[in-house]
PDB file of C-alpha atoms in Angstrom:
ATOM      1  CA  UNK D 884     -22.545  19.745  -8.228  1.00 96.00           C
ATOM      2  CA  UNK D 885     -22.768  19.728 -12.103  1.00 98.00           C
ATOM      3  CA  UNK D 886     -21.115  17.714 -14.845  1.00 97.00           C
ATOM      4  CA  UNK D 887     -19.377  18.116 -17.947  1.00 97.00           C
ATOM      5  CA  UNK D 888     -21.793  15.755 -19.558  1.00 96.00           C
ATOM      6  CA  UNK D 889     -23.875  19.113 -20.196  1.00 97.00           C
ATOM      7  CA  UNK D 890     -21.685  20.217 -22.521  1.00 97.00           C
ATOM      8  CA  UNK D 891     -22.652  17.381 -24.709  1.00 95.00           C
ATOM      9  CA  UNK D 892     -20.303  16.536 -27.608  1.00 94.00           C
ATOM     10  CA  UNK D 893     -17.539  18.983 -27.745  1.00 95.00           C
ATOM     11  CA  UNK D 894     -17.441  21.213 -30.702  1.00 95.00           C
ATOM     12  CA  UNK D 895     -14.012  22.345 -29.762  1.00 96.00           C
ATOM     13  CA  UNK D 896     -11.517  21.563 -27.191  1.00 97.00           C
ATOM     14  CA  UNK D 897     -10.498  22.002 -24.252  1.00 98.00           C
ATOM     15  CA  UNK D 898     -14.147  22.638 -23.337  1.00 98.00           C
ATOM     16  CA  UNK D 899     -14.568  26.009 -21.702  1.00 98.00           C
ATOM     17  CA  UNK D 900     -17.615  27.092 -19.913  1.00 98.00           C
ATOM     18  CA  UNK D 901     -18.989  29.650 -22.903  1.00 98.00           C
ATOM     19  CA  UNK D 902     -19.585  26.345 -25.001  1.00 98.00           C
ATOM     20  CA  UNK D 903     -22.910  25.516 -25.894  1.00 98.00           C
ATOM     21  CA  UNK D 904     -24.868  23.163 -23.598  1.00 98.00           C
ATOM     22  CA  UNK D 905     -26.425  20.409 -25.337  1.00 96.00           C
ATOM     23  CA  UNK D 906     -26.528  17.059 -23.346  1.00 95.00           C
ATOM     24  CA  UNK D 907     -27.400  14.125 -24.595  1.00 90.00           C
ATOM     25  CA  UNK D 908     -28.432  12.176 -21.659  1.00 90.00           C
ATOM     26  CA  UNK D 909     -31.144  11.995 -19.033  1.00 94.00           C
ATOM     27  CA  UNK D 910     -28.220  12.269 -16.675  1.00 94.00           C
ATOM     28  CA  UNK D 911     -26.794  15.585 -18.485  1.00 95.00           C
ATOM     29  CA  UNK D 912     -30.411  16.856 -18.780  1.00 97.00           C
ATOM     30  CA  UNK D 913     -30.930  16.569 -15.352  1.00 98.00           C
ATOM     31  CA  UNK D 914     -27.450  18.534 -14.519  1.00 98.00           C
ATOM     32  CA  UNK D 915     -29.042  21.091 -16.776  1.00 98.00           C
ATOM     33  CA  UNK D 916     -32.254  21.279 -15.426  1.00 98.00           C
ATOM     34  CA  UNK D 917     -30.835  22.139 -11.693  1.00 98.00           C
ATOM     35  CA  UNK D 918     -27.696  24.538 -13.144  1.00 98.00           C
ATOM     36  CA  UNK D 919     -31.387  26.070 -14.744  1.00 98.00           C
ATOM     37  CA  UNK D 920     -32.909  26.353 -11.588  1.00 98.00           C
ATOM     38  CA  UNK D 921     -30.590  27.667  -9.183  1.00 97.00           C
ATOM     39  CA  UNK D 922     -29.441  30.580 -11.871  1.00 97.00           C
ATOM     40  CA  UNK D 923     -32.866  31.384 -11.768  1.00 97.00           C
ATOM     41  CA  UNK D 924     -32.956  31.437  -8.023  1.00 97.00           C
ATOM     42  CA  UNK D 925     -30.111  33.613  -7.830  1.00 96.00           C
ATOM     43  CA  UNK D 926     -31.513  36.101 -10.142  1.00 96.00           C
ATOM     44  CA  UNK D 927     -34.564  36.591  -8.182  1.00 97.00           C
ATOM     45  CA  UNK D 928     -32.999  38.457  -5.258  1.00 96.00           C
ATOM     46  CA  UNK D 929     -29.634  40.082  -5.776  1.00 92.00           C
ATOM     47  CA  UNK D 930     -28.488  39.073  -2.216  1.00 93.00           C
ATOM     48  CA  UNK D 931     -28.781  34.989  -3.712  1.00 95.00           C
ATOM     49  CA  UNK D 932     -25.106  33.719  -4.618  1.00 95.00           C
ATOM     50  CA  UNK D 933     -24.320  30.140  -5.869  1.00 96.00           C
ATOM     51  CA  UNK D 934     -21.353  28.670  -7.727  1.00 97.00           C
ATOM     52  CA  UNK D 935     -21.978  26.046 -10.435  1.00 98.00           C
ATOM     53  CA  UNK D 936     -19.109  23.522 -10.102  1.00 98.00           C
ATOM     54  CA  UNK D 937     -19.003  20.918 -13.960  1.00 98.00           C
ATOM     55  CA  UNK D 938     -17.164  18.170 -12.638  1.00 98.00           C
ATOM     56  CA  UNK D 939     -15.135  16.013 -15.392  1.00 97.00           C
ATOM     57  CA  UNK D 940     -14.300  12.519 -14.465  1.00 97.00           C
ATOM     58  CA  UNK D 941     -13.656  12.423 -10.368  1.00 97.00           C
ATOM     59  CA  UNK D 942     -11.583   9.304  -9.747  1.00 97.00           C
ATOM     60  CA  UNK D 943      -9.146   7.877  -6.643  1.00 96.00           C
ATOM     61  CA  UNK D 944      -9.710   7.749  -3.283  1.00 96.00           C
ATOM     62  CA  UNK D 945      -8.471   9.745  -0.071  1.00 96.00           C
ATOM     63  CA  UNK D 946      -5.060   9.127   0.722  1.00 95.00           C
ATOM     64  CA  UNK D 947      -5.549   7.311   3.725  1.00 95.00           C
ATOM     65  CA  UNK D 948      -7.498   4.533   2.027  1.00 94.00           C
ATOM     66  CA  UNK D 949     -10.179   5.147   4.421  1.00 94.00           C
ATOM     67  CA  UNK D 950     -13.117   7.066   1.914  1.00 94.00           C
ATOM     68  CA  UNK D 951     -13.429   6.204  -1.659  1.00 93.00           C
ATOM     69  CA  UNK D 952     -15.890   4.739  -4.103  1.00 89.00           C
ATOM     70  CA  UNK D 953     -17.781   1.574  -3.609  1.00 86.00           C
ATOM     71  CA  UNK D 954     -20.435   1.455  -6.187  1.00 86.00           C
ATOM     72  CA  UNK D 955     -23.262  -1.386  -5.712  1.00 84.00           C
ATOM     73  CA  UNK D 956     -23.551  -4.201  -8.707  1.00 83.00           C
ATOM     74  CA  UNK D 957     -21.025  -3.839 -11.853  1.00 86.00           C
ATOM     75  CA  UNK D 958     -19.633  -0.365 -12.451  1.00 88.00           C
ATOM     76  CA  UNK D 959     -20.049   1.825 -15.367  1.00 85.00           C
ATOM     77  CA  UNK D 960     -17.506   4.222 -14.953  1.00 90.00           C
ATOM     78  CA  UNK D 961     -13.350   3.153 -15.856  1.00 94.00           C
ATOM     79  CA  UNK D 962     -11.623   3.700 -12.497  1.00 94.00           C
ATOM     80  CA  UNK D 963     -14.247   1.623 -10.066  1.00 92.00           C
ATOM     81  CA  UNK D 964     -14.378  -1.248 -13.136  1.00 94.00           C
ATOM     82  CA  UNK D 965     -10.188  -1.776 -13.060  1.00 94.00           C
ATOM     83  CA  UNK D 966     -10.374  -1.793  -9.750  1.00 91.00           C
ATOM     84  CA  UNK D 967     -12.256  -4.360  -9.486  1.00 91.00           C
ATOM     85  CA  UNK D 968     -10.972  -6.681 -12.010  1.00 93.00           C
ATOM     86  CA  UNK D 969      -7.271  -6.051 -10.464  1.00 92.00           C
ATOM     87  CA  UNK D 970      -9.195  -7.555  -7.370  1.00 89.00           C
ATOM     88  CA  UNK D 971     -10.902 -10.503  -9.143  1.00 90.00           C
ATOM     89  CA  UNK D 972     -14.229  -9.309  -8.511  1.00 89.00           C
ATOM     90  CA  UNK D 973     -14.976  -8.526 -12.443  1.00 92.00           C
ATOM     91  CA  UNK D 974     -13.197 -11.525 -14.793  1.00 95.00           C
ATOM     92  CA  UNK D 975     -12.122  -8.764 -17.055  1.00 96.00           C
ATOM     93  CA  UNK D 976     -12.193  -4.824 -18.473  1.00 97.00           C
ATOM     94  CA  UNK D 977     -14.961  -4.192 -20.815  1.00 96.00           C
ATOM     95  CA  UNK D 978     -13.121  -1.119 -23.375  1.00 97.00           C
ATOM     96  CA  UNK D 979     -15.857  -0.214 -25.528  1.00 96.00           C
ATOM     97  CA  UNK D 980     -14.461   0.802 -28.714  1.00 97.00           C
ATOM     98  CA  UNK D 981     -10.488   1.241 -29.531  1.00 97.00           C
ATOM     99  CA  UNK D 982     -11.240   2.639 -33.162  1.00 96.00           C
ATOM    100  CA  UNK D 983     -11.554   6.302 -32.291  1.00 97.00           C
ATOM    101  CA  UNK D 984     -10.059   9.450 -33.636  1.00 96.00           C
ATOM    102  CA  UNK D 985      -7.228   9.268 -30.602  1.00 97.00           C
ATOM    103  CA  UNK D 986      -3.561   8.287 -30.398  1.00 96.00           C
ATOM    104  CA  UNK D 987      -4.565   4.783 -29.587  1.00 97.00           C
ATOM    105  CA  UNK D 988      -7.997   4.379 -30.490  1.00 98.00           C
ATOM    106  CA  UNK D 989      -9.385   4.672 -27.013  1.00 98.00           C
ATOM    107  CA  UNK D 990     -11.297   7.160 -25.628  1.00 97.00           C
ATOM    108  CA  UNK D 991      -9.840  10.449 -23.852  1.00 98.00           C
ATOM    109  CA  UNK D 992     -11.334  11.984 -20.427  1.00 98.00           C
ATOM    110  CA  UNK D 993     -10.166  14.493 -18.026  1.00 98.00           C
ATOM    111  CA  UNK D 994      -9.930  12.525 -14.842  1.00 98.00           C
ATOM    112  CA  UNK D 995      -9.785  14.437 -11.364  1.00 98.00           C
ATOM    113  CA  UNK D 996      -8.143  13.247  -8.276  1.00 98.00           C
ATOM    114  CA  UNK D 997     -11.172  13.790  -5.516  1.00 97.00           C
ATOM    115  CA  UNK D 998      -9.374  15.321  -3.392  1.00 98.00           C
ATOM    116  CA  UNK D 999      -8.635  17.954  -5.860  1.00 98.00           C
ATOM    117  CA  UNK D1000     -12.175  17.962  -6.653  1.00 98.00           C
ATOM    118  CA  UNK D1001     -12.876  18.538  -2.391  1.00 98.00           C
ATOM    119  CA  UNK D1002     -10.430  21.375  -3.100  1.00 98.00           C
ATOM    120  CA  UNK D1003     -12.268  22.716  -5.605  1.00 98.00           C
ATOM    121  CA  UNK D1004     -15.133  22.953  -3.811  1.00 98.00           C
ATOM    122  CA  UNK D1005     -13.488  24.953  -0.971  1.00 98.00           C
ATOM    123  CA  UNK D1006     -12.655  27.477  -3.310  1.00 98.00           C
ATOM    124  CA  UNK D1007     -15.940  28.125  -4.542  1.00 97.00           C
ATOM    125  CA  UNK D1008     -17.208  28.053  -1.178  1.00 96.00           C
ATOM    126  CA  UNK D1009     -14.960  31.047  -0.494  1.00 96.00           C
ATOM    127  CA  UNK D1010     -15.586  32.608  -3.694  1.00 96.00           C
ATOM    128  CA  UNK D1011     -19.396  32.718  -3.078  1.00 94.00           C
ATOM    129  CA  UNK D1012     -18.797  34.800   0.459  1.00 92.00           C
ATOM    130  CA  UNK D1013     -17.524  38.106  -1.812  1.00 91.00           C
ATOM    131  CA  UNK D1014     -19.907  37.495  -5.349  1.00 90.00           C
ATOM    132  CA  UNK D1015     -23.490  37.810  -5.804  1.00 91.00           C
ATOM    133  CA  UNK D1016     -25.253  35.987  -8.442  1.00 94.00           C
ATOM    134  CA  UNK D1017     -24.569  32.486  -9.902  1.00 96.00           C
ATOM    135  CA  UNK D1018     -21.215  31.702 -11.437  1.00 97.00           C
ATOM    136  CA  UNK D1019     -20.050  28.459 -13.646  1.00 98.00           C
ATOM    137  CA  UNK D1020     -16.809  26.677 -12.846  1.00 98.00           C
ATOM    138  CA  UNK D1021     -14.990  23.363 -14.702  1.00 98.00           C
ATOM    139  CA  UNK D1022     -13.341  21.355 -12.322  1.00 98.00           C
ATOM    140  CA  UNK D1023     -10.887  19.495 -14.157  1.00 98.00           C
ATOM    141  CA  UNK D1024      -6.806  19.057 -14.944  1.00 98.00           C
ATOM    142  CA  UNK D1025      -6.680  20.455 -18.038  1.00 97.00           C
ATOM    143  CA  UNK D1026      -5.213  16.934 -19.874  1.00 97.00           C
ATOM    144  CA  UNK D1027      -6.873  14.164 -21.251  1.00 97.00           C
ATOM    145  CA  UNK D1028      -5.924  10.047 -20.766  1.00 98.00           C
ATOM    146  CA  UNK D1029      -7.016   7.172 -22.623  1.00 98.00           C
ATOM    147  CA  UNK D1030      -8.201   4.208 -21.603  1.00 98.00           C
ATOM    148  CA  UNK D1031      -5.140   2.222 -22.315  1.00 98.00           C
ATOM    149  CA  UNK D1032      -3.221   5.082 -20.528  1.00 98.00           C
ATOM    150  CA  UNK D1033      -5.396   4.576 -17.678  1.00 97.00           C
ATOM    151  CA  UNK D1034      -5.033   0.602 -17.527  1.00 97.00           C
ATOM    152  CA  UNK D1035      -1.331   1.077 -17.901  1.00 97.00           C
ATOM    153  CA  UNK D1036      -1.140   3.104 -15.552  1.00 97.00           C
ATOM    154  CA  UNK D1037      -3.189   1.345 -12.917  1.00 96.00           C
ATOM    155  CA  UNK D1038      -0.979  -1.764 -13.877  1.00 97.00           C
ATOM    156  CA  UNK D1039       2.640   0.159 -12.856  1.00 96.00           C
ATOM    157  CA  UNK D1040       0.862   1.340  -9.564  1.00 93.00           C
ATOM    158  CA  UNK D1041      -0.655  -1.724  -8.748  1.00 92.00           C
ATOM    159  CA  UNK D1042       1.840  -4.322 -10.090  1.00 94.00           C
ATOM    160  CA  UNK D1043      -1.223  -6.200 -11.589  1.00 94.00           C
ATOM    161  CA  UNK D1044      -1.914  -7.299 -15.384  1.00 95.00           C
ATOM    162  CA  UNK D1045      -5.289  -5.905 -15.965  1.00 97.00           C
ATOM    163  CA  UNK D1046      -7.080  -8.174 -18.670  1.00 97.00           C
ATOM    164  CA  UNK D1047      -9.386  -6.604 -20.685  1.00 97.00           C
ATOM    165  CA  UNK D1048     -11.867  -7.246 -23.882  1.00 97.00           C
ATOM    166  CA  UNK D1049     -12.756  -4.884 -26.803  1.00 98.00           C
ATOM    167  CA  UNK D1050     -16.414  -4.327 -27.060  1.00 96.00           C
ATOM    168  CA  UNK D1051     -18.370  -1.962 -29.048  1.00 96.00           C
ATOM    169  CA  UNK D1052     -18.205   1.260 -29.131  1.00 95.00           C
ATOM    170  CA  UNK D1053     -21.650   2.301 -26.959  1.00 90.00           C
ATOM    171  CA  UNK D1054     -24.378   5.016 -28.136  1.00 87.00           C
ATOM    172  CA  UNK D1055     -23.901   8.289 -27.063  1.00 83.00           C
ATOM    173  CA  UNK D1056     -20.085   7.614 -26.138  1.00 89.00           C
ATOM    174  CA  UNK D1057     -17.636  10.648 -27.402  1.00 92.00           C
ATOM    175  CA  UNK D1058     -14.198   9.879 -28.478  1.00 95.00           C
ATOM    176  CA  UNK D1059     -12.232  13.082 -26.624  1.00 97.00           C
ATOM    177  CA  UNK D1060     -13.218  15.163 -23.656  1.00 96.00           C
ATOM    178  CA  UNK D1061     -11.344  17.694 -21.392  1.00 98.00           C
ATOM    179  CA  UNK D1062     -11.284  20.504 -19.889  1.00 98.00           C
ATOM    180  CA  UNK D1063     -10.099  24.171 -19.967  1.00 98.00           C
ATOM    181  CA  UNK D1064      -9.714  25.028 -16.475  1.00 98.00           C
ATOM    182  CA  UNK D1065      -8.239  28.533 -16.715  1.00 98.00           C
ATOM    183  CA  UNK D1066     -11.926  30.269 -15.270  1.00 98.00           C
ATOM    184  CA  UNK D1067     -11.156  28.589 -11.963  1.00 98.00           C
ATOM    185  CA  UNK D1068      -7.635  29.261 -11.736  1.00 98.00           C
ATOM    186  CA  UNK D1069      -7.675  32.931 -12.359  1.00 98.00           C
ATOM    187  CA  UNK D1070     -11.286  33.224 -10.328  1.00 97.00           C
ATOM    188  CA  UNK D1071     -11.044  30.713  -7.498  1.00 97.00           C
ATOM    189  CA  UNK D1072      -7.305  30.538  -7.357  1.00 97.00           C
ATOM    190  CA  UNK D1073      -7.875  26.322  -7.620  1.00 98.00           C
ATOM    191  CA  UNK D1074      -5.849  24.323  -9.742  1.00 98.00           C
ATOM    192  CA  UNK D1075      -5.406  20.238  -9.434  1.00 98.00           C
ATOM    193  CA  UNK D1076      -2.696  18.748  -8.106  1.00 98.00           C
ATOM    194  CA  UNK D1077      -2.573  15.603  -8.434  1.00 98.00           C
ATOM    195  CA  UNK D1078      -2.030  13.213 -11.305  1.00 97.00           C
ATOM    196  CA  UNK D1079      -2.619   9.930 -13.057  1.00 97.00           C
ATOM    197  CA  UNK D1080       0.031   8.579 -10.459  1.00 97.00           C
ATOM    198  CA  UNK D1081      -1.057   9.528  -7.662  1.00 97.00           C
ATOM    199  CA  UNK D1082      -5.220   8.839  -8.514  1.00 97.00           C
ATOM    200  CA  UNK D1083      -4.447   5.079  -9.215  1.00 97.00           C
ATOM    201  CA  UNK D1084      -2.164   4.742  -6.247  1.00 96.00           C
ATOM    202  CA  UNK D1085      -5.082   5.917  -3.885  1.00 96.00           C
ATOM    203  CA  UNK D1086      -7.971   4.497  -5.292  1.00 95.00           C
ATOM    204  CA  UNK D1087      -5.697   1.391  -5.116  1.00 94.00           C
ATOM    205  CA  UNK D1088      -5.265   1.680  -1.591  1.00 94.00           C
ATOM    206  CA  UNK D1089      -8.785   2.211  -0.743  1.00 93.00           C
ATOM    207  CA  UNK D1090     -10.203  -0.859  -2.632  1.00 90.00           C
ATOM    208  CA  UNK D1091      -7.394  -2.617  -1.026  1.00 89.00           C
ATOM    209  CA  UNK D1092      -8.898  -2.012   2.674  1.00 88.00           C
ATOM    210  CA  UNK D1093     -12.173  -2.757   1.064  1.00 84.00           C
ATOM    211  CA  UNK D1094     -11.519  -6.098   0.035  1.00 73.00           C
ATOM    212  CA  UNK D1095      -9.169  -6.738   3.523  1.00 69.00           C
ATOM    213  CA  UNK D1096     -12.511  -6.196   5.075  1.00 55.00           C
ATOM    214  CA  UNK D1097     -14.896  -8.281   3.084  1.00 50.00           C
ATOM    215  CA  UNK D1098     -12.561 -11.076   3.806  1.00 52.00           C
ATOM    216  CA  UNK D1099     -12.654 -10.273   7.781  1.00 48.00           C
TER     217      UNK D1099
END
């Protein structure tokens, strides 16, 4: 389980796995450090085999409402955050900067339905039985969404105004960031499936049951 956040900022999109890897982030560093390790591992003994999967922006929930994201104390990440303001548990979304080189001004990520992203990780599975060595996948859709586009969005699936405050913009924050997921298509046969529709829907439903509960 690696991360796009390796790739550091993009010198060219859609980011494909040949770019250069320069995070900027103890988190990215740390991706780094195990993708490192385990390619090393793998070319100590040429019966070793591991696939290397950079996740983009994993967001939703499973369709049943049942498994999704809870994260403890305020979130840092977009999906989790609108969630949670939709419910009334956060007063309000933080954006953090809307003067960026993008069609609106907000930043642009590739988010990933999960359960494309458990898909994903089936594939590799089965790609690992029939390849030795270590082997570096993206796991993303290919399209970026702003923020706005992402609040919108969230707002038609939920039928909810989502309130929200510009901040500034915060260190280390890129303005565009995607994917090119053609390696895992033509190697894994894996492709997502699911879009912006359908991740706001289900992460929807799952915080849904999670606040049902708390109330219990």
């Amino acid at each position: 389980s690696s991360s796009a956040t390796v790739y550091g900022a993009p010198e060219k999109l859609p980011l494909t796995e040949t770019h250069r890897v320069s995070p900027f982030n103890p988190y990215g560093v740390s991706k780094l450090a195990a993708e490192n390790a385990i390619t090393r591992w793998t070319d100590a003994a040429p019966e070793r085999r591991a696939v290397l999967l950079r996740y983009f922006n994993p967001v939703g929930a499973h369709i049943s409402g049942k498994i999704g994201e809870n994260p403890k104390g305020r979130p840092n990440n977009l999906f989790p955050f609108i969630s949670q303001v939709a419910t009334g548990q956060q007063a309000e979304l933080e954006i953090y900067g809307d003067d960026y080189d993008t069609p609106d001004g907000t930043g642009v990520r590739d988010y990933i339905h999960i359960t494309d992203l458990v898909n994903g990780h089936i594939a590799g599975l089965a790609y690992a039985q029939n390849y030795k060595g270590s082997e570096i996948f993206n796991l993303g859709t290919g399209k970026g969404y702003s923020v706005y586009e992402v609040m919108r969005a969230f707002e038609a699936a939920t039928g909810r105004c989502i309130p929200y405050r510009i901040k500034d913009r915060r260190p280390g924050d890129i303005a565009i960031c995607y994917a090119d997921a053609a390696k895992a298509k033509n190697q894994l046969g894996w492709t997502a499936k699911l879009g912006l529709e359908e991740m706001c829907c289900d992460g929807w439903r799952w915080q849904e049951n999670q606040s049902g509960e708390a109330k219990k």
